XYZ file of C-alpha atoms in Angstrom:
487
model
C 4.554 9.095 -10.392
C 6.125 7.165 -13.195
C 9.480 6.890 -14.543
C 8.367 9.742 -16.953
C 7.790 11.934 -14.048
C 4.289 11.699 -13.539
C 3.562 11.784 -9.449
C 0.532 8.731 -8.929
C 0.568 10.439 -5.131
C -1.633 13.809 -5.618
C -0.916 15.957 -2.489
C -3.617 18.340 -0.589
C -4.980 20.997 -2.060
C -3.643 23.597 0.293
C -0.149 22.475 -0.746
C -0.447 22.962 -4.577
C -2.054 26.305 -3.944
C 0.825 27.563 -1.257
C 3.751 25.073 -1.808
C 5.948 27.825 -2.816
C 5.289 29.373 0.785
C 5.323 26.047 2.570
C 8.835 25.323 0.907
C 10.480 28.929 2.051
C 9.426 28.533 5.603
C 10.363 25.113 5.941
C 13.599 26.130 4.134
C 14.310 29.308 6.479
C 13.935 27.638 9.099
C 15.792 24.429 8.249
C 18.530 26.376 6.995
C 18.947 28.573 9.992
C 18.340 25.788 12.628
C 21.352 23.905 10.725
C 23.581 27.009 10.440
C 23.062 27.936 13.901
C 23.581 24.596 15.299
C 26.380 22.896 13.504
C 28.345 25.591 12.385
C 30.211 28.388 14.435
C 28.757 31.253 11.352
C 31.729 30.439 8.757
C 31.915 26.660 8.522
C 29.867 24.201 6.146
C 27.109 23.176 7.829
C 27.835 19.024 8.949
C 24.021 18.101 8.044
C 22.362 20.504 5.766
C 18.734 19.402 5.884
C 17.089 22.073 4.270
C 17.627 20.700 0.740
C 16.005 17.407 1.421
C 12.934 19.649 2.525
C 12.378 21.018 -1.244
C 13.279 18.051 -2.909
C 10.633 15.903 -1.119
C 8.160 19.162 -1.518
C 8.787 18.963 -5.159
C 8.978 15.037 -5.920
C 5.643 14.418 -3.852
C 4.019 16.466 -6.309
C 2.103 15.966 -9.969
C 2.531 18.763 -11.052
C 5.807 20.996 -9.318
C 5.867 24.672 -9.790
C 9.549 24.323 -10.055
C 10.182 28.253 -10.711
C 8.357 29.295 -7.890
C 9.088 27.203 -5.153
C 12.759 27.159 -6.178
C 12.874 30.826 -6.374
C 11.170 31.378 -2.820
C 13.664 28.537 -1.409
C 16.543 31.070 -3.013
C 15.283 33.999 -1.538
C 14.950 32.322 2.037
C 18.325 31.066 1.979
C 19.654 34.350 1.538
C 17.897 35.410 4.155
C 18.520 32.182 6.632
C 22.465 33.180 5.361
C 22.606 37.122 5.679
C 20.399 35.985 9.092
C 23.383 34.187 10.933
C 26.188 34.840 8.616
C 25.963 38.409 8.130
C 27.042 38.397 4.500
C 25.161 38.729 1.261
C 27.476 38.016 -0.891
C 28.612 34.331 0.264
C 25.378 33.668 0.320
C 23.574 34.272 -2.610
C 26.380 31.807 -4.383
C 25.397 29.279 -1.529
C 21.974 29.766 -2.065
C 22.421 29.422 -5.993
C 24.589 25.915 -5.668
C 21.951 24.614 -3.156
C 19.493 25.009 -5.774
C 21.251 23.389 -8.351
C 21.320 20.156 -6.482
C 17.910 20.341 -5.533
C 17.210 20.880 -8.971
C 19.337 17.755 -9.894
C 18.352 15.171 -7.074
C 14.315 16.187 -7.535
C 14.750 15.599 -11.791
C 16.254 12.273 -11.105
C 14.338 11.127 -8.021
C 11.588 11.761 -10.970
C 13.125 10.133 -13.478
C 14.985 6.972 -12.244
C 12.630 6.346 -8.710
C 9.391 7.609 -9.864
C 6.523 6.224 -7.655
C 8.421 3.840 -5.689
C 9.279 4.233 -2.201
C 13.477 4.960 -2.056
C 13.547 1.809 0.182
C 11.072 -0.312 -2.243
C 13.429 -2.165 -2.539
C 17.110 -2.386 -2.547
C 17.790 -1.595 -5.899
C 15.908 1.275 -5.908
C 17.871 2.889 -2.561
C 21.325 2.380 -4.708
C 19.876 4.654 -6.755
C 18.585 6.905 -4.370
C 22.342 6.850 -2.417
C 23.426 7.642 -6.076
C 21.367 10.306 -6.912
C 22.399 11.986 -3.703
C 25.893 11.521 -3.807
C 25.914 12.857 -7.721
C 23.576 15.900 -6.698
C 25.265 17.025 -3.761
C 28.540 16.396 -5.590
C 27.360 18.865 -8.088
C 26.535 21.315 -5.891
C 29.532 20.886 -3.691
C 31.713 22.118 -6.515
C 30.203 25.169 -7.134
C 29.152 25.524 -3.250
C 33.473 25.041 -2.771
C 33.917 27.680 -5.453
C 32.044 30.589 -3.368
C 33.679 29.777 -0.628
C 37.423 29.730 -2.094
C 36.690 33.081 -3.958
C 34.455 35.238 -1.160
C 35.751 33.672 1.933
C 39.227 32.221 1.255
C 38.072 28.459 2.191
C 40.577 25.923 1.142
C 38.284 24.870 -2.426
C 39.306 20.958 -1.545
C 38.170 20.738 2.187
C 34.847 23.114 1.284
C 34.320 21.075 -1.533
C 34.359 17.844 0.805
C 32.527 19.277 3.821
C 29.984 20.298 1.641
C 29.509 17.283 -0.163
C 29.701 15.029 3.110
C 26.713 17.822 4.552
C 24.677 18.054 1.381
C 24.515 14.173 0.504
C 23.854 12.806 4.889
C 21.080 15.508 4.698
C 19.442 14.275 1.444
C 19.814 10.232 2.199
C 18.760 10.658 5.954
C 15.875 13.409 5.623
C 14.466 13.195 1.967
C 12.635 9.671 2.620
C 11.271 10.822 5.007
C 10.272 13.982 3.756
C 8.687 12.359 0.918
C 6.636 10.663 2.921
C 5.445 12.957 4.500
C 4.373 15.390 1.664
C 2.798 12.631 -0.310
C 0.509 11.780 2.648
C 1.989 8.210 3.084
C 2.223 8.669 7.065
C -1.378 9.536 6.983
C -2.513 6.710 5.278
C -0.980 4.396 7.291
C -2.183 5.681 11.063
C -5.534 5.869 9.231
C -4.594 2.065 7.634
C -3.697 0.701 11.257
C -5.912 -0.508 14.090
C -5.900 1.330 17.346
C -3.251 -1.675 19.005
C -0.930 -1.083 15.909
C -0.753 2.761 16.584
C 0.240 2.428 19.739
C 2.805 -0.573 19.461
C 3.978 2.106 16.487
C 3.943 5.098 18.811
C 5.887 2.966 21.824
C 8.660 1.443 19.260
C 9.103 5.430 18.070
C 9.494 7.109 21.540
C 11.216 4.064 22.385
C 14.119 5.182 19.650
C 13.682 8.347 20.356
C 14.722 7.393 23.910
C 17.691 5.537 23.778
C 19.062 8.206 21.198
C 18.349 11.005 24.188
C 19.933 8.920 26.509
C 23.086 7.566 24.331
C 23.862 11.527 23.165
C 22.821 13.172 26.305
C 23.621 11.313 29.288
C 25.827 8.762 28.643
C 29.552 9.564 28.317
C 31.041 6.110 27.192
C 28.740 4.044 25.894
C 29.185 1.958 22.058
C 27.261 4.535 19.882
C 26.179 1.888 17.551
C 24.150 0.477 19.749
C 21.150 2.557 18.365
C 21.123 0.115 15.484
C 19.115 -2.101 17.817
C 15.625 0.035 18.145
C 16.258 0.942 14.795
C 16.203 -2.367 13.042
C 13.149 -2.954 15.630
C 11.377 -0.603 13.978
C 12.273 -1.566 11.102
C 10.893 -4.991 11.536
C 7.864 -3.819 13.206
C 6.874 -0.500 11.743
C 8.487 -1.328 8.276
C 10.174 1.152 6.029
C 8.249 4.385 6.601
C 8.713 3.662 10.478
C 12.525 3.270 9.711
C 12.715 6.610 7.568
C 11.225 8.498 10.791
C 13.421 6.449 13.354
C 16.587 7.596 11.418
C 15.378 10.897 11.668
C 14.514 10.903 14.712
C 18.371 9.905 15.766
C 19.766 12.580 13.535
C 17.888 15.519 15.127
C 18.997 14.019 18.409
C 23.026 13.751 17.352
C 22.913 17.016 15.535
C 21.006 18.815 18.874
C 23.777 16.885 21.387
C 26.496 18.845 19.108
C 24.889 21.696 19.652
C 24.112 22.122 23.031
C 27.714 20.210 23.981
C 27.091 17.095 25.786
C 27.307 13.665 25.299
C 29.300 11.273 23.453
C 29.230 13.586 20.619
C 31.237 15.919 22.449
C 33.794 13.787 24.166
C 35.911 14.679 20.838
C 38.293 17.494 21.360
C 37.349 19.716 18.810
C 34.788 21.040 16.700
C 36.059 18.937 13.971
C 36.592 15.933 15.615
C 32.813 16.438 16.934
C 31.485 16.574 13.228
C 33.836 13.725 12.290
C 32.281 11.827 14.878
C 28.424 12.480 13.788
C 28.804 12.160 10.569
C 30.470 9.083 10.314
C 28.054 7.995 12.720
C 24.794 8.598 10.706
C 26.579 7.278 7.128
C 26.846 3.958 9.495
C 22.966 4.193 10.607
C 22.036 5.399 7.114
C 23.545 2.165 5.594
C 23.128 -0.240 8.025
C 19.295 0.141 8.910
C 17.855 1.872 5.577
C 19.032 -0.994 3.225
C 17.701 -3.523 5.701
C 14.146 -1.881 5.020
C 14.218 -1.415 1.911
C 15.199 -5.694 1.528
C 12.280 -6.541 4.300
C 10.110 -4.489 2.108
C 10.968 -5.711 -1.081
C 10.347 -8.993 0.725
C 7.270 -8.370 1.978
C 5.809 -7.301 -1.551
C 7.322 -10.104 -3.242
C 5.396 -12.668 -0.414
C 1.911 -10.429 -1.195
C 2.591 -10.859 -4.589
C 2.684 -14.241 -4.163
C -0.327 -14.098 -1.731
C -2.106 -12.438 -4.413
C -1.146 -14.477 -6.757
C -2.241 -18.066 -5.363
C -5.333 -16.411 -4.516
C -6.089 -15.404 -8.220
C -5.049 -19.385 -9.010
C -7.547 -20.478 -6.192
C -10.102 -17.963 -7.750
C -9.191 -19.704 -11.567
C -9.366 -23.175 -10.023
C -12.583 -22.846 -8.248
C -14.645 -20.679 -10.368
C -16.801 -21.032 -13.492
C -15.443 -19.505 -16.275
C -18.850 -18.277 -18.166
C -20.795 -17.401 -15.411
C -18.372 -16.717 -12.364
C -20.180 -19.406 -10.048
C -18.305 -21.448 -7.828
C -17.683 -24.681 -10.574
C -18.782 -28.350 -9.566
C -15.076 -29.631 -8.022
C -15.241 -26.984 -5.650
C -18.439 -26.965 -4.554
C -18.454 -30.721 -4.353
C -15.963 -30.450 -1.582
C -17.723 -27.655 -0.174
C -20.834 -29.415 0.501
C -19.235 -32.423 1.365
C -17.096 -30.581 4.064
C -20.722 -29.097 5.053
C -22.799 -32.232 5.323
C -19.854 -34.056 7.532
C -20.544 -31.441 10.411
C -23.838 -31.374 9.605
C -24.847 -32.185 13.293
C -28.939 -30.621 13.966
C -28.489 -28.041 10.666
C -31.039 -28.075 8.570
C -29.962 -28.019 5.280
C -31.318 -28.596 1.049
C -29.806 -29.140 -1.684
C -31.555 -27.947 -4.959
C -30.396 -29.357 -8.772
C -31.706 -26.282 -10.883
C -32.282 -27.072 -14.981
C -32.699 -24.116 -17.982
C -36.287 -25.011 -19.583
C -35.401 -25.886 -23.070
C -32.234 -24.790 -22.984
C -31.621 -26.387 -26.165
C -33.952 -24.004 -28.234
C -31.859 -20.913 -27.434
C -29.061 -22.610 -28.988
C -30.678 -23.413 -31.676
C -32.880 -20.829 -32.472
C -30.616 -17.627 -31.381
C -27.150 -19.539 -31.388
C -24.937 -20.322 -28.814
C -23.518 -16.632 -27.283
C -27.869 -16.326 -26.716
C -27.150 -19.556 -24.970
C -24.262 -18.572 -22.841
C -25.825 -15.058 -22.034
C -28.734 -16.926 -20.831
C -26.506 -18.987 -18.085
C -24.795 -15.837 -17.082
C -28.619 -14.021 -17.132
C -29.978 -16.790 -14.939
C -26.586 -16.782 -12.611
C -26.982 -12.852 -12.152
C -30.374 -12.856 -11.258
C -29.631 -15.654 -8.614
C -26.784 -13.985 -6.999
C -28.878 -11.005 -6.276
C -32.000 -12.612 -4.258
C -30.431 -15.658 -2.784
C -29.428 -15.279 1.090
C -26.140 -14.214 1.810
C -25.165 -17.752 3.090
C -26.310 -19.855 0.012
C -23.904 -21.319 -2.664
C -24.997 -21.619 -6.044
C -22.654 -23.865 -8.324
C -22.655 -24.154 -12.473
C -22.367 -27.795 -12.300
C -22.438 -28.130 -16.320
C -23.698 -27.477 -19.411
C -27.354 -25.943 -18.277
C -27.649 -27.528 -15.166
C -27.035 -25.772 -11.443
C -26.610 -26.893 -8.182
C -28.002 -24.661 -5.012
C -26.954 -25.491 -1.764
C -29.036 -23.824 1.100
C -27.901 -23.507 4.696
C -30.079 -23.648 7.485
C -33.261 -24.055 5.562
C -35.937 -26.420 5.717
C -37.655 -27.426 1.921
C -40.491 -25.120 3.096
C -37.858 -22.621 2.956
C -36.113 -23.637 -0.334
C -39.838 -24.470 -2.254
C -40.088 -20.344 -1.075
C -36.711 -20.073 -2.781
C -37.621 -22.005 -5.687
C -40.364 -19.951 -6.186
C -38.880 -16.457 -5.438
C -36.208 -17.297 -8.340
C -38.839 -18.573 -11.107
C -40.763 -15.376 -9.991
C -37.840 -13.206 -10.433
C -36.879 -14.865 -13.533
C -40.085 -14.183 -15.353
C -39.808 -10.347 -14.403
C -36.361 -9.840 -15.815
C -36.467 -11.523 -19.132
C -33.020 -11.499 -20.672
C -32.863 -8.436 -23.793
C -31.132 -9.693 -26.553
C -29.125 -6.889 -28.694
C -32.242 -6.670 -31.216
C -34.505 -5.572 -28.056
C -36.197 -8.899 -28.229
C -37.353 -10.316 -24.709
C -36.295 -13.299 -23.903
C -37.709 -15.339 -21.108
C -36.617 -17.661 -18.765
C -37.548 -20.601 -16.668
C -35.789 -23.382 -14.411
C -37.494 -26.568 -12.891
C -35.478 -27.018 -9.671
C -35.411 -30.426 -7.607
C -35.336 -30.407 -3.824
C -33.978 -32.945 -1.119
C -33.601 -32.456 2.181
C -30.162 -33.524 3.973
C -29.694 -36.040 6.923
C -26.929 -36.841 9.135
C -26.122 -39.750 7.158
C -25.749 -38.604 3.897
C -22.889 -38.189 1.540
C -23.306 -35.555 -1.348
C -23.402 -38.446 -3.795
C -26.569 -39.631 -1.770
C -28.719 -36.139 -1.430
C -27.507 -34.808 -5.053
C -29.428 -38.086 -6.241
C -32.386 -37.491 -4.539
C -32.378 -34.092 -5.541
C -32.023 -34.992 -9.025
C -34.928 -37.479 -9.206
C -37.514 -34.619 -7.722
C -36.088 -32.188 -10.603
C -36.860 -34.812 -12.975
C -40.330 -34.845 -11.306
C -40.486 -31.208 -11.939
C -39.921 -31.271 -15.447
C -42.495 -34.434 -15.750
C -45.029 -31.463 -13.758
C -44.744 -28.910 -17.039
C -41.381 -27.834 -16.175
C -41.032 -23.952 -14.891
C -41.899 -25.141 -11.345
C -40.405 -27.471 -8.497
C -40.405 -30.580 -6.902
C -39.362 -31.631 -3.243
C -37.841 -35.335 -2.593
C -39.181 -37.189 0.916
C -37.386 -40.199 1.298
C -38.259 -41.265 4.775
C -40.680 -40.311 7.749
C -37.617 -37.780 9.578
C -37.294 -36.221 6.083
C -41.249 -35.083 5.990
C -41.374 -34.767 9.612
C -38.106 -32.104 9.277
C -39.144 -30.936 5.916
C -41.865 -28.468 7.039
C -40.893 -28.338 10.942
């Protein structure tokens, strides 16, 4: 999308026709996974993930169906409320404020991320950890409000919890949900070679792992220490292999709290045990996902580079009227050729425009240049895929030819002049204009410099043009040359 809102990522049919259904399951069931397991049925939820799920449904899209989706994500977290709650009241305000900031953080996202990646760069994750904050901010205010007024929550501690909750579960789970809905995780398996997949498969189960083993078995053990696979992956894998490593780690802190074990719950308390996770996964959060996003932001600024010395190379080697290689470069290309020339047989062929000077004259000199870039299409398309043909200047071309014998380039010769004279170039008044080349042939030998067999190769086109022009000439210097020449 761009900064206007306008998603460049279209997602899969069967998600624009059901996303409204697609983002009240996924919303149940994130909401009631969260209540159940970090909350003891009154409490704030400590990571409320179930927001992040609609606002990466929505942002992934063109074209969101705000109303409906929004509206089916109300009505299932009344349900995932009245479900383990059982209230109605509570949670219809809940549900109300939770829309708000998913409301909030998807507009924004929109409007001030657009197409990028949240860890593009690390500019671009400041203002994803802003929008966030300010969106679950939002919402924590009026979330604080229902539950001063219905439940007699202290409105400073609610408003806190719920702000803490709403803003880990949108900067840990909406990057990756994102993602995923706009088919990026797809791509790149499909992008990757079958060694790639696996080293990404083994650095994911290998974080996946350690965070198993740190929360579940382990009773004193630093719990930073996950940092380690993390910034692996990140190195590795790169930022969408970060986004699914951090939440990977989350779903395994947030399950150790709720089954009891661990270094999670060596705290004393319920509170103490929330303390403890959250400030864990703010630490992970900023630690590993601004990392990415610089390493990524890095790695597009080197491909821009890459990209961009490549274009250079392209501008420095290439003619400008016809798109041919131009004579420096393919100087030093056949140069480099002939000095490991070793038992190749290769030609050389200097190719002239018959009377070039009477289309500029006559027809004027775009005719003239539409002829060169005429002659260099017709060329391109019925030479072999090894040869190199060069604009070497003004009307005159240079052919090199690989592995060929001059029996093979006079067949060359004479396949281009016949192809020539069957695609005449049509001027804009319909009128047919034909073309012919005299080409010069010499043969290479181990001795020769460029200088030497472009010489030779000249002097036969000269012969050519001597013949009537619109045919070809070959060059036999010495007895090797004819004995070679022919086999």
């Amino acid at each position: 999308m761009t900064k206007s809102g306008v998603a460049v990522h279209r997602p899969k049919s069967w998600l624009n026709q059901f996303d409204w259904l697609v983002g009240a399951a996924l919303y149940f069931a994130t909401a009631v996974t969260m209540i159940h397991v970090t909350t003891n049925g009154r409490e704030i939820a400590a990571v409320w993930v179930a927001n992040a799920v609609l606002v990466g449904l929505l942002a992934a899209k063109e074209r969101p169906k705000w109303l409906s989706v929004i509206f089916s994500a109300l009505v299932a977290n009344a349900f995932a409320n009245m479900f383990t709650r059982g209230d109605f009241a509570a949670p219809m305000f809940f549900g109300l404020a939770n829309m708000v900031e998913i409301a909030i953080a998807t507009w924004l996202l929109r409007a001030f991320v657009g197409s990028a990646s949240v860890l593009s760069s690390l500019a671009v994750f400041i203002r994803f950890s802003l929008i966030g904050f300010f969106a679950s901010t939002i919402s924590g205010l009026l979330g604080a409000f229902a539950a001063w007024h219905l439940l007699g929550e202290v409105f400073l501690a609610s408003w806190m919890a719920w702000t803490l909750s709403d803003a880990l579960g949108l900067l840990v789970f909406v990057p990756f949900f994102l993602a995923l809905f706009r088919g990026d995780y797809v791509k790149c398996i499909q992008e990757k070679s079958p060694l790639e997949r696996l080293e990404t498969a083994a650095l994911l189960i290998l974080t996946l792992g350690a965070a198993w083993i740190l929360f579940f078995v382990l009773r004193e053990a630093p719990i930073f220490i996950l940092l380690v696979p993390t910034m692996l992956v990140t190195i590795r894998i790169g930022q969408l292999g970060t986004k699914a490593a951090v939440m990977l780690i989350a779903a395994v802190g947030i399950s150790s709290t709720f089954l009891k074990t661990g270094l999670i719950y060596r705290a004393n308390d319920y509170d103490g045990q929330i303390l403890i996770l959250q400030i864990f996964l703010f630490v992970l959060l900023f630690s590993s996902l601004p990392v990415a996003a610089d390493l990524t932001a890095r790695r597009s600024a080197v491909a821009a580079l890459g990209r961009r010395e490549q274009e250079l190379k392209q501008i420095a080697t290439t003619d400008s009227l016809t798109g041919l290689m131009n004579r420096p470069a393919f100087v030093e290309f056949a140069e480099g050729l002939l000095s490991r020339l070793q038992n190749r047989h290769v030609c050389l062929v200097a190719i002239d425009v018959d009377h070039f000077k009477r289309f500029n004259d006559t027809f004027g000199h775009h005719v003239g240049d539409d002829a060169l870039r005429h002659l260099a299409s017709v060329a391109r398309a019925h030479l072999r895929s090894g040869d190199v043909l060069s604009r070497f200047g003004g009307d005159e071309f240079m052919l090199l030819l690989p592995d060929a014998k001059i029996a093979d380039a006079q067949r060359i010769c004479a396949r281009l002049g016949d192809h020539l004279r069957r695609a005449p170039l049509r001027l804009e008044d319909g009128t047919a204009l034909m073309i012919s080349v005299s080409c010069g042939i010499a043969a290479a030998e181990k001795t020769d410099s460029f200088t030497e067999l472009s010489r030779r190769a000249d002097t036969a086109l000269y012969d050519a043009k001597d013949a009537g022009r619109g045919t070809h000439r070959s060059a036999f210097e010495s007895r090797s040359q004819l004995r070679t020449a022919f086999g």
